[in-house]
PDB file of C-alpha atoms in Angstrom:
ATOM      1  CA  UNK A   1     -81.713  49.193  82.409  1.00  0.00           C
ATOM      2  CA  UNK A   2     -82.146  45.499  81.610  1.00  0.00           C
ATOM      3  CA  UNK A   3     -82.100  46.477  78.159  1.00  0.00           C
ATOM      4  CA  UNK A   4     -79.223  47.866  78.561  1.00  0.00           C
ATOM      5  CA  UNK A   5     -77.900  45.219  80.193  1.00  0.00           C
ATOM      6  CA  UNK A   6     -78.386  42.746  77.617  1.00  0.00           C
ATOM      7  CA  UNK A   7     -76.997  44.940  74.980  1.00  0.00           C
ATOM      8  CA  UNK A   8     -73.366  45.373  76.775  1.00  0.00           C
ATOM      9  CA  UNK A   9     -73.541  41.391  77.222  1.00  0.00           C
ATOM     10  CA  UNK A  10     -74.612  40.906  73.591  1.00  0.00           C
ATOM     11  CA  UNK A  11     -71.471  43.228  72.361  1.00  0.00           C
ATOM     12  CA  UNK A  12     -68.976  41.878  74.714  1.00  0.00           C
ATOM     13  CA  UNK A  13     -69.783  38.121  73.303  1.00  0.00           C
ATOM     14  CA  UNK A  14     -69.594  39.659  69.764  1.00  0.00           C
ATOM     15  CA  UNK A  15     -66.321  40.987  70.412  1.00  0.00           C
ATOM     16  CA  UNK A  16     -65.107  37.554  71.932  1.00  0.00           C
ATOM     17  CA  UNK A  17     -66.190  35.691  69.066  1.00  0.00           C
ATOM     18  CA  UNK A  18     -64.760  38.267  66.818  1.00  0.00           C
ATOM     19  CA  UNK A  19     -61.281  38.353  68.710  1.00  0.00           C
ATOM     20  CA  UNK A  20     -61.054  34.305  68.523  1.00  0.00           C
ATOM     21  CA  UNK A  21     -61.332  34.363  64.829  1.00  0.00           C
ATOM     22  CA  UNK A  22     -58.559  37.085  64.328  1.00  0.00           C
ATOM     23  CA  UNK A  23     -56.381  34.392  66.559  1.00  0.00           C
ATOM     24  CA  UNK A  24     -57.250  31.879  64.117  1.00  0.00           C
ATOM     25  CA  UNK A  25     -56.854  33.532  61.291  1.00  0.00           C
ATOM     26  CA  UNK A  26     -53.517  34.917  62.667  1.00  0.00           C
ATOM     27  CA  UNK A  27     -52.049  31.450  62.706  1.00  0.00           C
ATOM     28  CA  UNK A  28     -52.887  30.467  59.513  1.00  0.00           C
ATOM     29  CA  UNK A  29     -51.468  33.446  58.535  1.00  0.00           C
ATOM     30  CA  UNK A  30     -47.937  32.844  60.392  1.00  0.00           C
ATOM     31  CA  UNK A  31     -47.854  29.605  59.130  1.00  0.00           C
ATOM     32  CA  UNK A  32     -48.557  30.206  55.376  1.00  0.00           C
ATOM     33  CA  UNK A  33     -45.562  33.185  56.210  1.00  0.00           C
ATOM     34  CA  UNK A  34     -43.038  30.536  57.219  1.00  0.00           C
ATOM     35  CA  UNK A  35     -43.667  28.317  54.231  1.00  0.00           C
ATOM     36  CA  UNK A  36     -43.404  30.803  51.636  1.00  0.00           C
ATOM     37  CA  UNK A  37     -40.354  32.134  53.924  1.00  0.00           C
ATOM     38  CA  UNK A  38     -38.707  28.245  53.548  1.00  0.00           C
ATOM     39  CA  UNK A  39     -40.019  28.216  49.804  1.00  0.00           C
ATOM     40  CA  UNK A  40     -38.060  31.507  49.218  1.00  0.00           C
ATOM     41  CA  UNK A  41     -35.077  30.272  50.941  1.00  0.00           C
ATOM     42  CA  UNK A  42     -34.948  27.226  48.937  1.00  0.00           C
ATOM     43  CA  UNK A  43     -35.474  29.196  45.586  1.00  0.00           C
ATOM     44  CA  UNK A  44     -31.884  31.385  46.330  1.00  0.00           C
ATOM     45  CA  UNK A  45     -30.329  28.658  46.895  1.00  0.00           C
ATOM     46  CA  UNK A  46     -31.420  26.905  43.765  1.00  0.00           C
ATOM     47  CA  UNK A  47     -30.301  29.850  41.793  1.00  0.00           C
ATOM     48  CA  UNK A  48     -27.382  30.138  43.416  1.00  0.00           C
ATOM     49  CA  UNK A  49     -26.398  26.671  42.295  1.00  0.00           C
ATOM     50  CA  UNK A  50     -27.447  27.141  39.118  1.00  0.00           C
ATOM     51  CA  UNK A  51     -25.472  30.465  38.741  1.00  0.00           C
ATOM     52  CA  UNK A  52     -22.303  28.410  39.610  1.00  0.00           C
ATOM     53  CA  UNK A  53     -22.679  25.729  37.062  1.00  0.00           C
ATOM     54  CA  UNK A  54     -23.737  28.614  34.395  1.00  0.00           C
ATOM     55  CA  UNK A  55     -20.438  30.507  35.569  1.00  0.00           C
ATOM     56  CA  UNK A  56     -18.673  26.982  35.280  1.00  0.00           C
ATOM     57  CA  UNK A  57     -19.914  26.087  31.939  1.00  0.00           C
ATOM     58  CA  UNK A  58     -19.108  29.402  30.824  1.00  0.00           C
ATOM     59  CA  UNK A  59     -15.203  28.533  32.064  1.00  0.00           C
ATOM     60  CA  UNK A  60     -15.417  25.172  30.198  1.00  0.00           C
ATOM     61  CA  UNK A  61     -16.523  26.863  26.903  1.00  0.00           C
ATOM     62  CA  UNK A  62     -13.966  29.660  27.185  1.00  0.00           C
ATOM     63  CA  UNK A  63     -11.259  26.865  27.888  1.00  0.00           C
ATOM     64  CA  UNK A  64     -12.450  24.818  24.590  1.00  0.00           C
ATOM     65  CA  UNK A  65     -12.151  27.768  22.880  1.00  0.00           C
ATOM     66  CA  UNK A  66      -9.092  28.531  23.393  1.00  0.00           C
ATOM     67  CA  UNK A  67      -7.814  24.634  23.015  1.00  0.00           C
ATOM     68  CA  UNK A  68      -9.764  25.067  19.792  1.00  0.00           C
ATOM     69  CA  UNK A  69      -7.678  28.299  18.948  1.00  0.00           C
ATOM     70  CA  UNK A  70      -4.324  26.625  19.585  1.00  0.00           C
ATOM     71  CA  UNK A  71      -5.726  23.745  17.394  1.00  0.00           C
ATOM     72  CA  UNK A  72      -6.439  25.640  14.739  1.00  0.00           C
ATOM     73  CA  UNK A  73      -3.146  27.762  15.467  1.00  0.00           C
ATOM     74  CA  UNK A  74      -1.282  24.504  14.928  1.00  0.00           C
ATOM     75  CA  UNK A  75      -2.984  23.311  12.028  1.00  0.00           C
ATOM     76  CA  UNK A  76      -2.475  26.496   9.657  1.00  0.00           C
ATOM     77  CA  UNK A  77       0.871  27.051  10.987  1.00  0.00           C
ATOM     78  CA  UNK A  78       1.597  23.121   9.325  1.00  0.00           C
ATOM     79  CA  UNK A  79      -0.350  23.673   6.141  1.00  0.00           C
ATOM     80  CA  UNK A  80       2.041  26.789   6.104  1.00  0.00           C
ATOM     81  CA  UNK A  81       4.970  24.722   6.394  1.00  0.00           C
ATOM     82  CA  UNK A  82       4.141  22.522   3.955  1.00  0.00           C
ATOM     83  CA  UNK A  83       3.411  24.855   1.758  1.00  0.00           C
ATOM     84  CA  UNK A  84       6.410  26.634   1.988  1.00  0.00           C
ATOM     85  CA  UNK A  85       8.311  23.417   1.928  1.00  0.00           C
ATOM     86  CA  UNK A  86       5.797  22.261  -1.331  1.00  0.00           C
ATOM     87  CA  UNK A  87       4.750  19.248   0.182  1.00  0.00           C
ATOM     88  CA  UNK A  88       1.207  18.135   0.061  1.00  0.00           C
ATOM     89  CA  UNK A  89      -1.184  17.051   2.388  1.00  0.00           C
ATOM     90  CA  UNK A  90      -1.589  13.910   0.488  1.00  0.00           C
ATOM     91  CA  UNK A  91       2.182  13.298   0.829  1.00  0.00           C
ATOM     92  CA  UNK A  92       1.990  13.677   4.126  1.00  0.00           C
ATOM     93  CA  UNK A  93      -1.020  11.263   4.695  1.00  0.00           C
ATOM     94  CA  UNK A  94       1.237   8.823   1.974  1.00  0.00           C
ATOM     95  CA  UNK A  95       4.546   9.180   4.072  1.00  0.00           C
ATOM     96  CA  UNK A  96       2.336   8.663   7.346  1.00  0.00           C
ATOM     97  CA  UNK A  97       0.419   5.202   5.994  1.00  0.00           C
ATOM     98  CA  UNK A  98       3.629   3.737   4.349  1.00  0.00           C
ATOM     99  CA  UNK A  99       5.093   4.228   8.076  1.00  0.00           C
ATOM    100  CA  UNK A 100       1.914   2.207   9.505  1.00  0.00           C
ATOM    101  CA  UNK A 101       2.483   0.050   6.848  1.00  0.00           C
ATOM    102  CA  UNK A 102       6.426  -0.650   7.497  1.00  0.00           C
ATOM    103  CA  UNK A 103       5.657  -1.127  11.249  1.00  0.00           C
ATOM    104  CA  UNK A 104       3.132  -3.718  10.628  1.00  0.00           C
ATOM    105  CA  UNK A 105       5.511  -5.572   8.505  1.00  0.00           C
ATOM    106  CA  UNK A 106       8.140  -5.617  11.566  1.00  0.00           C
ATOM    107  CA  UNK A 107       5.635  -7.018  13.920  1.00  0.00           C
ATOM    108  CA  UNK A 108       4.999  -9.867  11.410  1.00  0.00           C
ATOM    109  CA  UNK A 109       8.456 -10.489  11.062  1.00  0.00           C
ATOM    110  CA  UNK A 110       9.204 -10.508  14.272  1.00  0.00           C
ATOM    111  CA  UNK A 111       6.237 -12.536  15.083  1.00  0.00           C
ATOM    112  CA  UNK A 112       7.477 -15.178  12.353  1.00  0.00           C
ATOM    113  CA  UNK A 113      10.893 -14.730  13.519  1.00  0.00           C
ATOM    114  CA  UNK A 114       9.768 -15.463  17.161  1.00  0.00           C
ATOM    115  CA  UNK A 115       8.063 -19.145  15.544  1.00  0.00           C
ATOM    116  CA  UNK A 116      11.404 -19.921  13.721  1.00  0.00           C
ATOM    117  CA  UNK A 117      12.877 -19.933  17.191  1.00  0.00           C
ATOM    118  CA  UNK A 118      10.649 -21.753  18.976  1.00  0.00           C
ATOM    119  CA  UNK A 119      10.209 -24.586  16.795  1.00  0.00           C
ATOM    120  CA  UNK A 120      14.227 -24.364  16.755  1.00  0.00           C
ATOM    121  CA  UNK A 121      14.300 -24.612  20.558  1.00  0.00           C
ATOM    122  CA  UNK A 122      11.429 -27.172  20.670  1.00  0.00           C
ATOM    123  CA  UNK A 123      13.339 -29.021  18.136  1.00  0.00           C
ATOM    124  CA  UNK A 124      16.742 -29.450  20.446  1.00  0.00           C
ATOM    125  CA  UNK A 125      15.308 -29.725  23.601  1.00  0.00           C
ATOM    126  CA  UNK A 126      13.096 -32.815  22.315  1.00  0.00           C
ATOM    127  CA  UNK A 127      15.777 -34.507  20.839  1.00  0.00           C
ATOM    128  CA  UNK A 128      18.522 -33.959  24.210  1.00  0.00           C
ATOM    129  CA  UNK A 129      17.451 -36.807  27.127  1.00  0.00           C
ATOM    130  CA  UNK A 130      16.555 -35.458  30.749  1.00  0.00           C
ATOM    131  CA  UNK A 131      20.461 -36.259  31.759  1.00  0.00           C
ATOM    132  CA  UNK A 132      21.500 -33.696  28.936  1.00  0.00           C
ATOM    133  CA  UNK A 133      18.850 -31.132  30.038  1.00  0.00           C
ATOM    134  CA  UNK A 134      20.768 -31.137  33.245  1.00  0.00           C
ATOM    135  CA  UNK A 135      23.620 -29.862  32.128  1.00  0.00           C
ATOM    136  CA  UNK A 136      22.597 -27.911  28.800  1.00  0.00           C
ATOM    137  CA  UNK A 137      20.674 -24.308  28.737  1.00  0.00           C
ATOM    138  CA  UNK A 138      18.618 -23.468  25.440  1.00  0.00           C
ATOM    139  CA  UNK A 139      16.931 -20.070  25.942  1.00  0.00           C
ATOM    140  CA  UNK A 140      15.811 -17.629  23.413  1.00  0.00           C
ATOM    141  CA  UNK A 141      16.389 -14.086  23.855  1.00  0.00           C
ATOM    142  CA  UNK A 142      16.099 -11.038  21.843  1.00  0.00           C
ATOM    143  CA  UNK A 143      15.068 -13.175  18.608  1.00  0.00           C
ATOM    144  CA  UNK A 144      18.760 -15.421  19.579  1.00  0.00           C
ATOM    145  CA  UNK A 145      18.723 -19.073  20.436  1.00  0.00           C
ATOM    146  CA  UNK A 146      21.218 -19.683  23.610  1.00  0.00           C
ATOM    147  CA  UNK A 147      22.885 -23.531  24.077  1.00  0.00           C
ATOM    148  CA  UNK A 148      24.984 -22.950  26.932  1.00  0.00           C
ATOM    149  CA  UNK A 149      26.803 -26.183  28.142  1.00  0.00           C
ATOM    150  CA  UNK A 150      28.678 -26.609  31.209  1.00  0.00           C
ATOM    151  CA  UNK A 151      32.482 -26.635  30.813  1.00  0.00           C
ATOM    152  CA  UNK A 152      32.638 -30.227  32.691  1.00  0.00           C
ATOM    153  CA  UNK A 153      30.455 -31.952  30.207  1.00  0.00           C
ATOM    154  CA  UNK A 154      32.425 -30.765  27.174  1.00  0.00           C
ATOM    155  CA  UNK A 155      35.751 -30.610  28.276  1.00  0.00           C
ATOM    156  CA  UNK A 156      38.484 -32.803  30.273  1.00  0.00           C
ATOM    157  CA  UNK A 157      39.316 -31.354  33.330  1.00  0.00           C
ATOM    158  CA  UNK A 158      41.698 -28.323  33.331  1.00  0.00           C
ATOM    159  CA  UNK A 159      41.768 -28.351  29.624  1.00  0.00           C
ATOM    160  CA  UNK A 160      40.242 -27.397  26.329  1.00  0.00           C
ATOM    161  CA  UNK A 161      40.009 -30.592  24.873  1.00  0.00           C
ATOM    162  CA  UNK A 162      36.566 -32.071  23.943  1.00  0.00           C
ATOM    163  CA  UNK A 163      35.956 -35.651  25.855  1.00  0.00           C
ATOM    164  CA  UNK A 164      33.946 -38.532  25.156  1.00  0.00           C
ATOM    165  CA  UNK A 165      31.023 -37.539  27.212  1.00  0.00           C
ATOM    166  CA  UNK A 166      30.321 -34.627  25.112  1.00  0.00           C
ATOM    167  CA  UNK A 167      29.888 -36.413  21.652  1.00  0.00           C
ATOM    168  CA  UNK A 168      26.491 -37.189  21.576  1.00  0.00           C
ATOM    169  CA  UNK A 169      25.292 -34.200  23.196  1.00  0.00           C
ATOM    170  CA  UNK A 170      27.315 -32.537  20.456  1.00  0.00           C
ATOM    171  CA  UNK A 171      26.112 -34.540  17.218  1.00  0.00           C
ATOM    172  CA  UNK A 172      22.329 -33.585  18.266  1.00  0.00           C
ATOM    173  CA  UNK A 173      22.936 -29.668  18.249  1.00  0.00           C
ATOM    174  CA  UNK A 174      25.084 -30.062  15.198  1.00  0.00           C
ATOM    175  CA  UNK A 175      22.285 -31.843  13.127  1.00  0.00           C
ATOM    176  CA  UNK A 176      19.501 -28.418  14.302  1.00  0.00           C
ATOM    177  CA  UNK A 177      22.219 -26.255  12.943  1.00  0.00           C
ATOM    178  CA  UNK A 178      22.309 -28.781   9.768  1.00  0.00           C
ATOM    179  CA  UNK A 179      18.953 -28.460   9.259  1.00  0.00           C
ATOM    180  CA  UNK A 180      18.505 -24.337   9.893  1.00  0.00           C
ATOM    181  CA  UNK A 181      21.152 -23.863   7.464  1.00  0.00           C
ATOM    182  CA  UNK A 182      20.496 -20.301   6.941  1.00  0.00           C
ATOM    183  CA  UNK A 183      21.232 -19.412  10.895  1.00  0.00           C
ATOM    184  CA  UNK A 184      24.722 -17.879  11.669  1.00  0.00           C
ATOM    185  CA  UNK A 185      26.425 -19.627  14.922  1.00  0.00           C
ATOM    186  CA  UNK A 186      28.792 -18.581  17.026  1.00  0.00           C
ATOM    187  CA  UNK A 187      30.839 -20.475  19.963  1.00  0.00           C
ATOM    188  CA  UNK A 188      31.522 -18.331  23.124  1.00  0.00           C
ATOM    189  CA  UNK A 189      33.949 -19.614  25.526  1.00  0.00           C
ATOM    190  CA  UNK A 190      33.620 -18.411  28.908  1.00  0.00           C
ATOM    191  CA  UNK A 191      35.701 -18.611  32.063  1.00  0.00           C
ATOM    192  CA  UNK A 192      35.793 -18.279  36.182  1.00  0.00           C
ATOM    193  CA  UNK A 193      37.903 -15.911  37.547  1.00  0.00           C
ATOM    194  CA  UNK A 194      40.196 -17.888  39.260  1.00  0.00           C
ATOM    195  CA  UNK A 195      43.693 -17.916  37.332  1.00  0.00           C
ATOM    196  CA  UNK A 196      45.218 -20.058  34.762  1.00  0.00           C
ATOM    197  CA  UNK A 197      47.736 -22.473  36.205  1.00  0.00           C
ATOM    198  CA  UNK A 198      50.383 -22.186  33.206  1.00  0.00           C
ATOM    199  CA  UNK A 199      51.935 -25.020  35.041  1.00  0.00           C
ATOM    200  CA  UNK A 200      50.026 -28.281  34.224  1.00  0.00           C
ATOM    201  CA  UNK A 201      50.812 -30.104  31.621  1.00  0.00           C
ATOM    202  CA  UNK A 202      47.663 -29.496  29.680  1.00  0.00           C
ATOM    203  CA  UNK A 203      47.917 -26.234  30.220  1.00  0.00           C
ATOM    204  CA  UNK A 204      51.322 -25.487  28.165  1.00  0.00           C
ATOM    205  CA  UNK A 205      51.184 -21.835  26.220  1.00  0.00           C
ATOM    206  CA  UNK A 206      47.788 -20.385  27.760  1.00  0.00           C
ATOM    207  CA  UNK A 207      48.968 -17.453  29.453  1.00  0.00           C
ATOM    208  CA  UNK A 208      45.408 -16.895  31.565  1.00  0.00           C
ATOM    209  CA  UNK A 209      41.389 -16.979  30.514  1.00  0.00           C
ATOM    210  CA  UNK A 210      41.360 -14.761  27.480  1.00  0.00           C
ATOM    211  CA  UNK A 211      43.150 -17.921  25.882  1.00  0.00           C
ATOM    212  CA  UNK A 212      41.764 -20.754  27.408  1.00  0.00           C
ATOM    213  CA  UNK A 213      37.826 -19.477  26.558  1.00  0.00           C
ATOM    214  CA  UNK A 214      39.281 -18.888  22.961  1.00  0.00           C
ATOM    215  CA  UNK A 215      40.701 -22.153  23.002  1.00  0.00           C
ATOM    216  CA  UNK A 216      37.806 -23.739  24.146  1.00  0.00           C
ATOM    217  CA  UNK A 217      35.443 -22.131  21.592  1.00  0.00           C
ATOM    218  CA  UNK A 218      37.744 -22.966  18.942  1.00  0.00           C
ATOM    219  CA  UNK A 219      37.339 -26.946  19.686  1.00  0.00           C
ATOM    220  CA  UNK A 220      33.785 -27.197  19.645  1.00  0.00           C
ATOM    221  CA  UNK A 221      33.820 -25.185  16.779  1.00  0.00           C
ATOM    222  CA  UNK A 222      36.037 -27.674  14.999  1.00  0.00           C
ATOM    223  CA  UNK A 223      34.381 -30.804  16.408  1.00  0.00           C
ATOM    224  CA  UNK A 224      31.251 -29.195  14.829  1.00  0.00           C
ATOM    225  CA  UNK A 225      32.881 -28.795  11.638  1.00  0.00           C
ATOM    226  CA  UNK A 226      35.381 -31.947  10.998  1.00  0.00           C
ATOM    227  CA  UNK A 227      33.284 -34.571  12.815  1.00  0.00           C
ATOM    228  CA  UNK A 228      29.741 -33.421  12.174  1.00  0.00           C
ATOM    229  CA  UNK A 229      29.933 -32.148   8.898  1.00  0.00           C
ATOM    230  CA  UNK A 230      28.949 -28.643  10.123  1.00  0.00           C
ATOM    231  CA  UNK A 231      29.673 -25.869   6.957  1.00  0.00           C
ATOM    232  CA  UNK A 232      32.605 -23.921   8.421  1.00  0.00           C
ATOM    233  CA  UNK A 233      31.245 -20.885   6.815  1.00  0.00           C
ATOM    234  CA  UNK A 234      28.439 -20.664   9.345  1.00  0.00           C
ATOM    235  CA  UNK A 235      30.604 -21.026  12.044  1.00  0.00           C
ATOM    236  CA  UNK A 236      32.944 -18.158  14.505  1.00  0.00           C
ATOM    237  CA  UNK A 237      34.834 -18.985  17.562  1.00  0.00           C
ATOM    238  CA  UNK A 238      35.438 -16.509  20.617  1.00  0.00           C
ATOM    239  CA  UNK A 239      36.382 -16.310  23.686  1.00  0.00           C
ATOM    240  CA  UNK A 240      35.004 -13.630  26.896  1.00  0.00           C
ATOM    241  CA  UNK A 241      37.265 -14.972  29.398  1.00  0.00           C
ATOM    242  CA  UNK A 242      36.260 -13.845  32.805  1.00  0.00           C
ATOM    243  CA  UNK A 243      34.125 -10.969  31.894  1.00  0.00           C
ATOM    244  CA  UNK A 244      30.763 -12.384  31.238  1.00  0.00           C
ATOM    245  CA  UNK A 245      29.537 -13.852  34.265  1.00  0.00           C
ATOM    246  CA  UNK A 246      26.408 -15.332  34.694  1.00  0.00           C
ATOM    247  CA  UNK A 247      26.895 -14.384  38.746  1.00  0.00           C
ATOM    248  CA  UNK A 248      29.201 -13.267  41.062  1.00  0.00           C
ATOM    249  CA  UNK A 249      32.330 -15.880  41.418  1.00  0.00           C
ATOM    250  CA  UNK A 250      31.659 -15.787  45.325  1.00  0.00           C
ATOM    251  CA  UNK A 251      31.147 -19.595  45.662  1.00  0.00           C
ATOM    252  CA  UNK A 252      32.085 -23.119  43.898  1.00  0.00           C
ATOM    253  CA  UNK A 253      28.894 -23.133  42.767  1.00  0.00           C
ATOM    254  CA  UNK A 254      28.963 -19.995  41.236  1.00  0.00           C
ATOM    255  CA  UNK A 255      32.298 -20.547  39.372  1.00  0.00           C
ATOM    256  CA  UNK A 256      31.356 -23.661  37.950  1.00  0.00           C
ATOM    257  CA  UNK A 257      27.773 -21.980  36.542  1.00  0.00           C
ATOM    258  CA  UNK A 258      30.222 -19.378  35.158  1.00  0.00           C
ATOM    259  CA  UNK A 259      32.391 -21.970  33.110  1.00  0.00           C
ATOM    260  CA  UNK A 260      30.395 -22.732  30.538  1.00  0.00           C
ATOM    261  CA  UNK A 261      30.475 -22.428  26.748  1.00  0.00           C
ATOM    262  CA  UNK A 262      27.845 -20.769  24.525  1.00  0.00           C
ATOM    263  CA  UNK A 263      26.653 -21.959  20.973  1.00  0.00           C
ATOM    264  CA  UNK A 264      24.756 -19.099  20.355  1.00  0.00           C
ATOM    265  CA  UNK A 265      22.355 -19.529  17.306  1.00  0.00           C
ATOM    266  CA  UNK A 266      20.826 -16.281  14.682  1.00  0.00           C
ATOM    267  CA  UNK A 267      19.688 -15.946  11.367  1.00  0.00           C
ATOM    268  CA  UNK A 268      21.857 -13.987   8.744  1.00  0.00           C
ATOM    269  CA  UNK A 269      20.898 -10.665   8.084  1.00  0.00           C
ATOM    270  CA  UNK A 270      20.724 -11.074   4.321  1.00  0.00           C
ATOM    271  CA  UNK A 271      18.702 -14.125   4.009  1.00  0.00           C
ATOM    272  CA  UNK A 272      16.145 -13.342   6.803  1.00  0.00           C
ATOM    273  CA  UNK A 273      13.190 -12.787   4.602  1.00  0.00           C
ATOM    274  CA  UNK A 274      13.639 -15.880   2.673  1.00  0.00           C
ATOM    275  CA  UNK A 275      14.148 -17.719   5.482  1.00  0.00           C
ATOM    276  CA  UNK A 276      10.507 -16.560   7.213  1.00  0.00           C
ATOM    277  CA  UNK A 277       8.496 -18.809   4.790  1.00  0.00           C
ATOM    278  CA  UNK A 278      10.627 -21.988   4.672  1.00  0.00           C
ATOM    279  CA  UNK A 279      11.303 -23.083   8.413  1.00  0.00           C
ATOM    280  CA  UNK A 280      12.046 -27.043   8.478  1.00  0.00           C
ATOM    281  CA  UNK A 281       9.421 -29.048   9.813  1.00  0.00           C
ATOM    282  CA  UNK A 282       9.411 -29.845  13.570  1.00  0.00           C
ATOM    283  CA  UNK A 283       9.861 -33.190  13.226  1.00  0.00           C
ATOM    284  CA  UNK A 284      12.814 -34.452  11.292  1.00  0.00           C
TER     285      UNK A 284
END
């Protein structure tokens, strides 16, 4: 009976020990499941991702393909054309570089052209005194020099007349056009747009702006040419009456900014290329 006894207790500690080391092992084994569960989880989604960049590098090479096609569309279809029109690819690349070629000689011309009319400019505005400056405008624009001189220091008041005042302003631009004697010049006459009293004495015969601004041009250009020895050739005198305003005629101010006369200062067409290499010096 004892034996017995012992036995049963013997087997029932055997079975204890042998259902603790199933638990054991049982966790290991849930754990090992979830990591292998997480590493599998992980692994779809890499190849998912990588699926999508396959698909989109697939797209991109079907897209270059086709951009390849229409390249190679385009180029046979102009080798056809100039074959059919028998004109070579080396005419082509000839026609294309003397283009290049032409263009680069424009920018240096312009850029030469651009010097011309600075030092020009310079030139004037060095020799005119800070009183003068007040009252005269050089600008360049468009590859043109601009003298624009207000109609009260040129003129006596309500007429076209040159005064006094305006001589020695006048004998300074006269000797710059003297010494760029290969620039074209032309005198603009502008006006306000208040009208012409036909009734003052000094204003006998000018029937409204149109004449007075040609009127006005006219004696500067003839001061330019009979007093300052200016070549008459070079010179053209017109008027834009009202219609060129510098602003609205909505104030005094205004109006007298708009009475003004223009020497307005270019190089002839024809002698423009000889004229890039032989600018006079800038100081005279």
């Amino acid at each position: 009976m004892k034996k017995s006894l012992v036995a049963v207790s013997l087997a029932a500690i055997c079975m204890m020990a042998t259902s603790c080391v199933t638990k054991k092992e049982l966790d290991n084994c849930q754990l090992e499941n979830k990591e292998l569960s997480k590493n599998y989880q992980n692994t779809k989604e890499e190849l998912a991702a990588s699926k999508a960049r396959v698909t989109s590098l697939e797209e991109q090479l079907n897209q270059s393909k086709k951009a390849y096609a229409a390249l190679q569309g385009s180029l046979d279809k102009s080798l056809s054309n100039a074959s059919q029109n028998n004109v070579s690819i080396d005419k082509l690349v000839d026609q294309i570089n003397e283009s290049n070629q032409y263009i680069r000689h424009l920018v240096e011309v312009k850029s030469k052209s651009d010097s011309l009319n600075l030092i020009l400019t310079n030139n004037l505005t060095r020799s005119l005194s800070k009183e003068e400056l007040k009252e005269v405008d050089v600008q360049v624009l468009k590859g043109v020099v601009y003298i624009s001189l207000a109609d009260n220091m040129l003129y006596k008041s309500g007429s076209y007349e040159i005064n006094d005042r305006a001589a020695e302003t006048l004998s300074k631009i006269a000797k710059i056009i003297k010494d760029y004697k290969d620039y074209d010049v032309l005198i603009e006459g502008n006006t306000d747009n208040v009208p012409v009293n036909s009734q003052a004495a000094s204003m006998k015969n000018i029937r409204n702006n149109w004449d007075l601004s040609c009127l006005r041009a006219s004696s500067v250009v003839q001061a330019l040419q009979t007093q300052y020895g200016v070549d008459p050739k070079r010179l053209t005198a017109g008027g834009r009456g009202e219609y060129n305003p510098l602003n609205d005629n909505n104030s005094d101010v205004a109006k007298q900014r708009n009475r003004r006369t223009q020497i307005i200062i270019t190089p002839k067409l024809d002698q423009f290329m000889d004229l890039i290499d032989k600018a006079p010096e800038a100081d005279k």
